[in-house]
PDB file of C-alpha atoms in Angstrom:
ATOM      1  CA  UNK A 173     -26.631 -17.059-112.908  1.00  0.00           C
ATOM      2  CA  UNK A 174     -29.388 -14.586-112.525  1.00  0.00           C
ATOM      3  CA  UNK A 175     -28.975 -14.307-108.531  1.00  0.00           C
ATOM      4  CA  UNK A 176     -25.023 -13.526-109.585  1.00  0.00           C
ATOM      5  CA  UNK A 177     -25.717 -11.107-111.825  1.00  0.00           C
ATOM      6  CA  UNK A 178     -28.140  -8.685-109.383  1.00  0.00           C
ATOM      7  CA  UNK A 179     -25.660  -9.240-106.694  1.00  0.00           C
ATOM      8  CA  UNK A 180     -22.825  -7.573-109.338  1.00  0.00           C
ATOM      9  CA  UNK A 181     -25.139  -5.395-109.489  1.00  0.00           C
ATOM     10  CA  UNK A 182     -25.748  -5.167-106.183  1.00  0.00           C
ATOM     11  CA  UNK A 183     -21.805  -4.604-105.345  1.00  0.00           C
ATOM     12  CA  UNK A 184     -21.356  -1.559-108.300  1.00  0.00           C
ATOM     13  CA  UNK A 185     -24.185   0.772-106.442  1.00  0.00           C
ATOM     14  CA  UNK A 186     -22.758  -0.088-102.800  1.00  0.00           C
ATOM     15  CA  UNK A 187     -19.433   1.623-104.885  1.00  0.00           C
ATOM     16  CA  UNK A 188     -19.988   4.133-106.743  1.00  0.00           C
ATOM     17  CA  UNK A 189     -23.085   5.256-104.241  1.00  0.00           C
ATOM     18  CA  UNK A 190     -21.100   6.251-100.721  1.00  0.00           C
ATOM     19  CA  UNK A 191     -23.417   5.601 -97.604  1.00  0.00           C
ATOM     20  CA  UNK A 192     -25.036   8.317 -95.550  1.00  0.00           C
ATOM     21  CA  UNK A 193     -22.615   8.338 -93.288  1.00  0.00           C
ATOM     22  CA  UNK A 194     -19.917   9.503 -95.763  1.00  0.00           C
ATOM     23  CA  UNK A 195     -21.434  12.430 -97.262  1.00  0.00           C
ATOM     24  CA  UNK A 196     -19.398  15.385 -98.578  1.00  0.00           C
ATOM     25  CA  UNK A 197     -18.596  17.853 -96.353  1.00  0.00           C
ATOM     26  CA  UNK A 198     -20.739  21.150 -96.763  1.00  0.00           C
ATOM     27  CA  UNK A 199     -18.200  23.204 -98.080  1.00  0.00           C
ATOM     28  CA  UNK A 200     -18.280  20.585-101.154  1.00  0.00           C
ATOM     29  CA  UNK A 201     -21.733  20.076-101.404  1.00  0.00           C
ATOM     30  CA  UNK A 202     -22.713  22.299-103.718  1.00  0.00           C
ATOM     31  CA  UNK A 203     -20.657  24.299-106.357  1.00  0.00           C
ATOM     32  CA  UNK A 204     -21.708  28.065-104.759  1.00  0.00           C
ATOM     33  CA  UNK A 205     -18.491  30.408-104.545  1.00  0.00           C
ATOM     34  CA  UNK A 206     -17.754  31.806-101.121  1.00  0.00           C
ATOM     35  CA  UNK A 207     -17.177  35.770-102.153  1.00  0.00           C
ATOM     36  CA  UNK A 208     -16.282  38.953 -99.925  1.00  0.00           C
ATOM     37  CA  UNK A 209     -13.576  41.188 -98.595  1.00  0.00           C
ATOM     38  CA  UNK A 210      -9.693  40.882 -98.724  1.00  0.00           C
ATOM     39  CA  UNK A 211      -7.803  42.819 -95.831  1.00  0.00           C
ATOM     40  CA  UNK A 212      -4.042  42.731 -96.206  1.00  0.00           C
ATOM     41  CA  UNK A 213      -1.844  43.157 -94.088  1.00  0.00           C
ATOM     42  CA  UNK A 214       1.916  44.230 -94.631  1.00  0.00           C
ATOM     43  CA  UNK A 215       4.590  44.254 -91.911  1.00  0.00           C
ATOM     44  CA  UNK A 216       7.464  46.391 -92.317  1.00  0.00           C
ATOM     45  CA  UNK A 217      10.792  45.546 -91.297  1.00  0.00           C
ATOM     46  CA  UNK A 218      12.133  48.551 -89.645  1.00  0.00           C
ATOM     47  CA  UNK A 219       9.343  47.923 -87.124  1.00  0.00           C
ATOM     48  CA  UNK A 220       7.000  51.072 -88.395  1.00  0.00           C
ATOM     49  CA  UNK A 221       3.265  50.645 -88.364  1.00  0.00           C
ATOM     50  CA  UNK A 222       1.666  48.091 -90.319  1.00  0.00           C
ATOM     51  CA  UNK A 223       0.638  48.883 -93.974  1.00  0.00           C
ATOM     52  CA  UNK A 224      -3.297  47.894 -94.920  1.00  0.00           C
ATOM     53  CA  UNK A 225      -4.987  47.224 -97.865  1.00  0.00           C
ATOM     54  CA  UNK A 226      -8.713  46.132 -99.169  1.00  0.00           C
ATOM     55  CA  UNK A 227     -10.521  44.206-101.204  1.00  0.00           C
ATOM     56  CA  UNK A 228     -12.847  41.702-102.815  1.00  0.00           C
ATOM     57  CA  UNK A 229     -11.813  37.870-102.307  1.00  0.00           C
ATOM     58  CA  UNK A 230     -13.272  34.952-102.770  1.00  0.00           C
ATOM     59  CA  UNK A 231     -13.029  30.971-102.892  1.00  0.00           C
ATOM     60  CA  UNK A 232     -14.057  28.530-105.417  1.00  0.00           C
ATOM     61  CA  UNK A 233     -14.333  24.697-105.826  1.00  0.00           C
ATOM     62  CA  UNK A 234     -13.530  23.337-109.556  1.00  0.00           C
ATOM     63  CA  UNK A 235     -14.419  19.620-109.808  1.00  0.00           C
ATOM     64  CA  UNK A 236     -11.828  18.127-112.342  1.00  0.00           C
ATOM     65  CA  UNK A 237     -13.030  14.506-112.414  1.00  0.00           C
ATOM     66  CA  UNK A 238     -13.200  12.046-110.059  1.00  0.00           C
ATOM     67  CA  UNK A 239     -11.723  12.956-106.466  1.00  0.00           C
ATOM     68  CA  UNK A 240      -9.694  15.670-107.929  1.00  0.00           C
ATOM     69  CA  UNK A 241     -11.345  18.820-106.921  1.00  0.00           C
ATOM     70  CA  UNK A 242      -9.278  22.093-107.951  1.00  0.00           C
ATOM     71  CA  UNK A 243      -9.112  24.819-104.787  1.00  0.00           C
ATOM     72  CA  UNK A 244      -9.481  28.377-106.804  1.00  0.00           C
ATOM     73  CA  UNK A 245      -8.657  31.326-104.345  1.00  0.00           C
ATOM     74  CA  UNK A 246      -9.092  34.960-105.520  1.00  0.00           C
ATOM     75  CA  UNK A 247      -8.054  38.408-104.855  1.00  0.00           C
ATOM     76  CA  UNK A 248      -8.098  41.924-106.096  1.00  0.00           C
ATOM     77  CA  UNK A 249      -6.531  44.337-104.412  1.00  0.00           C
ATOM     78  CA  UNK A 250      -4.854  47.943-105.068  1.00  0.00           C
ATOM     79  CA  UNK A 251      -1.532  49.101-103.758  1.00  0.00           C
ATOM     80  CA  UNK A 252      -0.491  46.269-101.628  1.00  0.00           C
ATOM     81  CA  UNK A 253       2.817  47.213-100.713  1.00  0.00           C
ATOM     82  CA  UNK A 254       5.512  44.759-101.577  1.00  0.00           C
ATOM     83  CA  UNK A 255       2.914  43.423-104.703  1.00  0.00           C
ATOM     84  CA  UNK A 256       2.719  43.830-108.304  1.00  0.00           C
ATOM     85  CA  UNK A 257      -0.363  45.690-108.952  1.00  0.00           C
ATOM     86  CA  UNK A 258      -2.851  44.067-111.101  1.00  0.00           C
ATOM     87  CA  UNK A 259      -5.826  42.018-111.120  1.00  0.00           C
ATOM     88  CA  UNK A 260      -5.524  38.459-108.945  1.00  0.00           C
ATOM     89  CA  UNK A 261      -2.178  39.720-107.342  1.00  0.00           C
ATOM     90  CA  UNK A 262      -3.803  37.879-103.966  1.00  0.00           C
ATOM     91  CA  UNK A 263      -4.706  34.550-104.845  1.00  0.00           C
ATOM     92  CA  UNK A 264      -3.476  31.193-105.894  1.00  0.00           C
ATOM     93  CA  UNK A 265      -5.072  28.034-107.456  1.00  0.00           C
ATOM     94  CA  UNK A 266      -4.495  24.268-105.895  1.00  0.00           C
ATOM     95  CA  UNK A 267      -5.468  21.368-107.315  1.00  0.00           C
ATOM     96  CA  UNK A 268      -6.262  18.595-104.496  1.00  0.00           C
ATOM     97  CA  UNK A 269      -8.435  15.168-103.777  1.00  0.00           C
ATOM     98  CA  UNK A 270     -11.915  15.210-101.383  1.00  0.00           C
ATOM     99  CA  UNK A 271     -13.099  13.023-100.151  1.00  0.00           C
ATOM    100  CA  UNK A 272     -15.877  12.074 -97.229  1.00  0.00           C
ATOM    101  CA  UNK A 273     -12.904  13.302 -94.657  1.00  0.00           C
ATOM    102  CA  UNK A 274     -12.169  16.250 -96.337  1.00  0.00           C
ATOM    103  CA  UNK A 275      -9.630  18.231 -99.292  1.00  0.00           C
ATOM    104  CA  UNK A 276      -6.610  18.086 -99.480  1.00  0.00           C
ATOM    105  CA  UNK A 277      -3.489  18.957-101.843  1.00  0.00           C
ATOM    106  CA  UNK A 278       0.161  18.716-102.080  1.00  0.00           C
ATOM    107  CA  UNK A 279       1.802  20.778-104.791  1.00  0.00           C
ATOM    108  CA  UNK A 280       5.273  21.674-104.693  1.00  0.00           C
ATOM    109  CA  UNK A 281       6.637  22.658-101.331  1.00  0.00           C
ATOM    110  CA  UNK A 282       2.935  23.268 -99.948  1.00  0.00           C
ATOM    111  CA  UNK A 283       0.587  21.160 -98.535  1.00  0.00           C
ATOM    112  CA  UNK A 284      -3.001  22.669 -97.276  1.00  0.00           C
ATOM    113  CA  UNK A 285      -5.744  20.578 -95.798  1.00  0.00           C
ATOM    114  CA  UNK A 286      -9.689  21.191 -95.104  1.00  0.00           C
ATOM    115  CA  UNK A 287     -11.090  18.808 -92.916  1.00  0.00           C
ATOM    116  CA  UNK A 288     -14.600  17.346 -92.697  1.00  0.00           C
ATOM    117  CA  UNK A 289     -16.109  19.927 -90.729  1.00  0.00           C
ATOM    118  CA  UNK A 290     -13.849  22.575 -93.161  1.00  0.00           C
ATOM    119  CA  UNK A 291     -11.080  23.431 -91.260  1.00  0.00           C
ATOM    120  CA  UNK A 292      -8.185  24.582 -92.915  1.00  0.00           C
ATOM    121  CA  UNK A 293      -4.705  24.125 -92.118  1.00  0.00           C
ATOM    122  CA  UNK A 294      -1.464  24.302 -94.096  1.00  0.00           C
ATOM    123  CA  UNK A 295       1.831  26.054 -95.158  1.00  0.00           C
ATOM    124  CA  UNK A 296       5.297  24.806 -96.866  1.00  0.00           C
ATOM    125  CA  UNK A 297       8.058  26.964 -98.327  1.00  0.00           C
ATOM    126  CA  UNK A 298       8.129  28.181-101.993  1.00  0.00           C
ATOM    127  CA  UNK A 299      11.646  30.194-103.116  1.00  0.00           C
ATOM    128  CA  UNK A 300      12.464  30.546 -99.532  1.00  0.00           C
ATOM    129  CA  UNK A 301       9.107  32.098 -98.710  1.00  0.00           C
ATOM    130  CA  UNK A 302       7.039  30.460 -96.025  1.00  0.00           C
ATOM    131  CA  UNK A 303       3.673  30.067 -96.051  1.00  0.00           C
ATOM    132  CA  UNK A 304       0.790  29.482 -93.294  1.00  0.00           C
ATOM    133  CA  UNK A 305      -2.458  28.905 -94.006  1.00  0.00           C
ATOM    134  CA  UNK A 306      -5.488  28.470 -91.411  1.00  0.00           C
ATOM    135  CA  UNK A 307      -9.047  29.479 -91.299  1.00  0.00           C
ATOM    136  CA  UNK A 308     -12.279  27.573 -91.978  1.00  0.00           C
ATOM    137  CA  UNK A 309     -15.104  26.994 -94.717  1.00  0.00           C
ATOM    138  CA  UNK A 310     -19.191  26.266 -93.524  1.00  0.00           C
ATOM    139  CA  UNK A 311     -21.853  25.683 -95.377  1.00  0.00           C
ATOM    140  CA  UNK A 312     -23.025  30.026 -95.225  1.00  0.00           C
ATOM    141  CA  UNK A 313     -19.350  31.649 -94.510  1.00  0.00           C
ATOM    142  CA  UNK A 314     -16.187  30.408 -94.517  1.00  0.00           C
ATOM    143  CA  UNK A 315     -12.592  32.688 -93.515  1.00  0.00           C
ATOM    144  CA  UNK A 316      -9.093  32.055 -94.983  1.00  0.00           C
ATOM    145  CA  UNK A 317      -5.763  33.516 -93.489  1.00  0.00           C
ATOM    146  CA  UNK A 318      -2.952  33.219 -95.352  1.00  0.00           C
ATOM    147  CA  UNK A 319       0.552  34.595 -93.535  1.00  0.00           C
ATOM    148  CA  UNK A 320       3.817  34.573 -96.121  1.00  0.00           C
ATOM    149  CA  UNK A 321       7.044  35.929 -94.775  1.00  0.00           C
ATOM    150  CA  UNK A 322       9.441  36.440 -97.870  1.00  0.00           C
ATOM    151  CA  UNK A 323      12.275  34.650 -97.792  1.00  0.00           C
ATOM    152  CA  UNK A 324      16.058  35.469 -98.638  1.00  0.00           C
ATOM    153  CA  UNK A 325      15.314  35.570-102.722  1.00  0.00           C
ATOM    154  CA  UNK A 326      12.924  38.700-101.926  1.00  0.00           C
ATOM    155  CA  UNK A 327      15.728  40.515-100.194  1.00  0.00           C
ATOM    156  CA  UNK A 328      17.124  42.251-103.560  1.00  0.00           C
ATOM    157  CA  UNK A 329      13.269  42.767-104.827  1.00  0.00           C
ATOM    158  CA  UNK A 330      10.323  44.909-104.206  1.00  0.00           C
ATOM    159  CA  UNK A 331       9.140  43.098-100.621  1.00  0.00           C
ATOM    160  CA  UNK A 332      12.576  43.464 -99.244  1.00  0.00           C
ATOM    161  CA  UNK A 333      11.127  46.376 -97.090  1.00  0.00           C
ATOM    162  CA  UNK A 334       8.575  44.145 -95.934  1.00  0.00           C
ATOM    163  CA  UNK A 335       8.747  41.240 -92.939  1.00  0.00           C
ATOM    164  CA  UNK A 336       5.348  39.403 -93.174  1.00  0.00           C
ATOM    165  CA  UNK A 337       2.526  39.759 -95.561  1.00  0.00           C
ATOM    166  CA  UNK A 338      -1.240  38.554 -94.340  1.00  0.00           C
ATOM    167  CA  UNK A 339      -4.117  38.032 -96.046  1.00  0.00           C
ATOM    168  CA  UNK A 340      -7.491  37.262 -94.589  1.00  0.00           C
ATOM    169  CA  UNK A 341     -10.331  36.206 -96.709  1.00  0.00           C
ATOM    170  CA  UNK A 342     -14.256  36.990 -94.846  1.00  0.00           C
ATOM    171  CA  UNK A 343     -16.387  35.411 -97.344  1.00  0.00           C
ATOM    172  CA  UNK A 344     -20.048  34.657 -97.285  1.00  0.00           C
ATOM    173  CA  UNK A 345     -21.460  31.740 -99.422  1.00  0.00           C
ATOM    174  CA  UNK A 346     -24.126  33.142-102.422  1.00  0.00           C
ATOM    175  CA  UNK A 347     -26.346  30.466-104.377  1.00  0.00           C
ATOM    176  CA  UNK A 348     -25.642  30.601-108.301  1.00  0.00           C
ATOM    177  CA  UNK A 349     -28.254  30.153-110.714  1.00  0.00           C
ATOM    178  CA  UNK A 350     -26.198  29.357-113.882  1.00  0.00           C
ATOM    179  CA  UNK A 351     -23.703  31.442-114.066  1.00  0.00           C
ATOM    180  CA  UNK A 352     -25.146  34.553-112.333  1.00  0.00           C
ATOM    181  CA  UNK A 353     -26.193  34.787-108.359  1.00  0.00           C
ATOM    182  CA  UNK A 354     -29.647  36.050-107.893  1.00  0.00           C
ATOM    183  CA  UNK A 355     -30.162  39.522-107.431  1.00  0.00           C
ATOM    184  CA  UNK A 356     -29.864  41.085-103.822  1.00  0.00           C
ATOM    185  CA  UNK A 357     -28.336  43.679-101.964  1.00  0.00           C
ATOM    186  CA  UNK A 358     -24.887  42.992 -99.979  1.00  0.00           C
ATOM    187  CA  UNK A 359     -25.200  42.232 -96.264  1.00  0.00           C
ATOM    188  CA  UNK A 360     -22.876  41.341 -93.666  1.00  0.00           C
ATOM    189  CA  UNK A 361     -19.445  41.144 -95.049  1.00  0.00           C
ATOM    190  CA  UNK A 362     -19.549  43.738 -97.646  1.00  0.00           C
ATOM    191  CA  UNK A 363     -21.430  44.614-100.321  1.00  0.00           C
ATOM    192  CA  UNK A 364     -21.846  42.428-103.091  1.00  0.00           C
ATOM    193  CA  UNK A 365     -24.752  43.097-105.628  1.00  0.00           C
ATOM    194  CA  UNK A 366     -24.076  40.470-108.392  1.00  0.00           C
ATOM    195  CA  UNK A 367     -21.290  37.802-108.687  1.00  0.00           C
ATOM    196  CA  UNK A 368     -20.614  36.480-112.359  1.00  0.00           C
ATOM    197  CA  UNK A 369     -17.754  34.052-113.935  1.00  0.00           C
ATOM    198  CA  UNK A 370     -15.063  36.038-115.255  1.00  0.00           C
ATOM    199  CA  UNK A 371     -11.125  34.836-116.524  1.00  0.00           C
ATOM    200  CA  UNK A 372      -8.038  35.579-114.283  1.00  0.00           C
ATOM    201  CA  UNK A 373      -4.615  34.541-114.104  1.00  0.00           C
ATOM    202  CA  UNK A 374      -3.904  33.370-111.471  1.00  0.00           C
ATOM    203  CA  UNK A 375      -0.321  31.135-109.532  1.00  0.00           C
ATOM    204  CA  UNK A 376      -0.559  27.773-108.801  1.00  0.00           C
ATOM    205  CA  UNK A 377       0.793  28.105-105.507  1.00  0.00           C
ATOM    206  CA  UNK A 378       3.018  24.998-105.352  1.00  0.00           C
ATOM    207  CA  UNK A 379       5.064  26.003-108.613  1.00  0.00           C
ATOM    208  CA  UNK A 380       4.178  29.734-109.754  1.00  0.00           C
ATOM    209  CA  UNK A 381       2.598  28.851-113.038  1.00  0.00           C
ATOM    210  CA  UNK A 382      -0.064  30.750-114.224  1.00  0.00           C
ATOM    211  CA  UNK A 383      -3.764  29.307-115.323  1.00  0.00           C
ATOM    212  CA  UNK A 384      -6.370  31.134-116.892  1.00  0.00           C
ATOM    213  CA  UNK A 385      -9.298  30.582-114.800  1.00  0.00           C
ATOM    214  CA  UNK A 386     -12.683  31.363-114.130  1.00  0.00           C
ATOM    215  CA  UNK A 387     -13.030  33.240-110.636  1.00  0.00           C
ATOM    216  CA  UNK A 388     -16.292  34.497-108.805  1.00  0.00           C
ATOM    217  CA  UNK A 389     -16.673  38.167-108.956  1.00  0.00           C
ATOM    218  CA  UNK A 390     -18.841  40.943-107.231  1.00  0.00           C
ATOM    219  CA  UNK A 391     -20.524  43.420-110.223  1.00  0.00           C
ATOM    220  CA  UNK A 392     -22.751  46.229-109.141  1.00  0.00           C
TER     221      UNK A 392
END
């Protein structure tokens, strides 16, 4: 009886304790935000010069319980053409399963995938607007791209002057100490002093709702 219950035992660590070999991926070892600059990029469709934009992005990890792992992507950015104006009008919020293999979600029309060694892939249609997504997350810097082209419903609207929107994320990876990154000057990718916790609403990107959420931003 005793020899049955330590092998039990034995068989509840070999489950709940993965083996080496399938360790989480780096972008989801630790809970450190990826945070930097937001270039947009907005096409017109009478074929003039492209319309650009700037500002600060970032990318989060949320863990919900279990697998589930909630993707939080955010942007700020003024005067995008074709885009309400306003805090978070560039970002979206996933919520997804990880895994040794990777991340991945399907929500509504959308389905985005990060692979093992973070590789991102992904796209769908929402409201006739169709999305690409590509890029890739490390374990110091990751990039995001994010191409929409505005479907038929945005013909009547604000982004009917506008073929293709793109966003690209550059993002560097800063270690947190509670809430708060330690204190250092910006290098490479922009200049970001500080980065605190603060709420945003922000689209689930499957299904347009809107979560209050908190998002990794740069303070002076």
């Amino acid at each position: 009886m005793a020899l049955l219950q330590r092998l039990s035992g034995l068989a509840l660590v070999v489950l709940f304790f993965p083996a080496c070999g399938e360790a989480e991926p780096a972008f989801l070892a630790t809970d450190d935000p990826y945070v930097g600059t937001l270039d947009v990029r907005a096409t017109p469709s009478n074929g003039r010069p492209a319309m650009r934009a700037s500002g600060e992005g970032s990318i989060a990890f949320k863990r919900m319980g279990g697998d589930r792992v909630q993707l939080i992507v955010h942007g700020e950015v003024a005067g995008v053409p074709g885009q309400a104006s306003g805090a978070g009008n560039a970002g979206f919020i996933a919520e997804g399963r990880a895994g040794p293999d990777g991340w991945r979600a399907q929500t509504g029309g959308i389905h985005i995938d990060i692979d093992a060694q973070g590789r991102i892939t992904g796209g769908g249609t929402v409201q006739q607007d169709r999305y690409m997504l590509s890029g890739r997350l490390m374990g110091s810097q990751g990039t995001l791209v994010v191409a929409i082209e505005p479907g038929a419903a945005a013909a009547a609207g604000p982004s009917a002057e506008i073929s293709s929107f793109r966003f690209t994320y550059a993002l560097e990876r800063r270690q947190m100490r509670g809430d708060r990154a330690p204190t250092a000057a910006g290098r490479g990718r922009g200049s970001c002093p500080h980065v605190v916790y603060q709420p945003r609403m922000i689209a689930n990107i499957g299904d347009g709702a809107m979560s209050t959420v908190q998002v990794p931003v740069c303070t002076p």
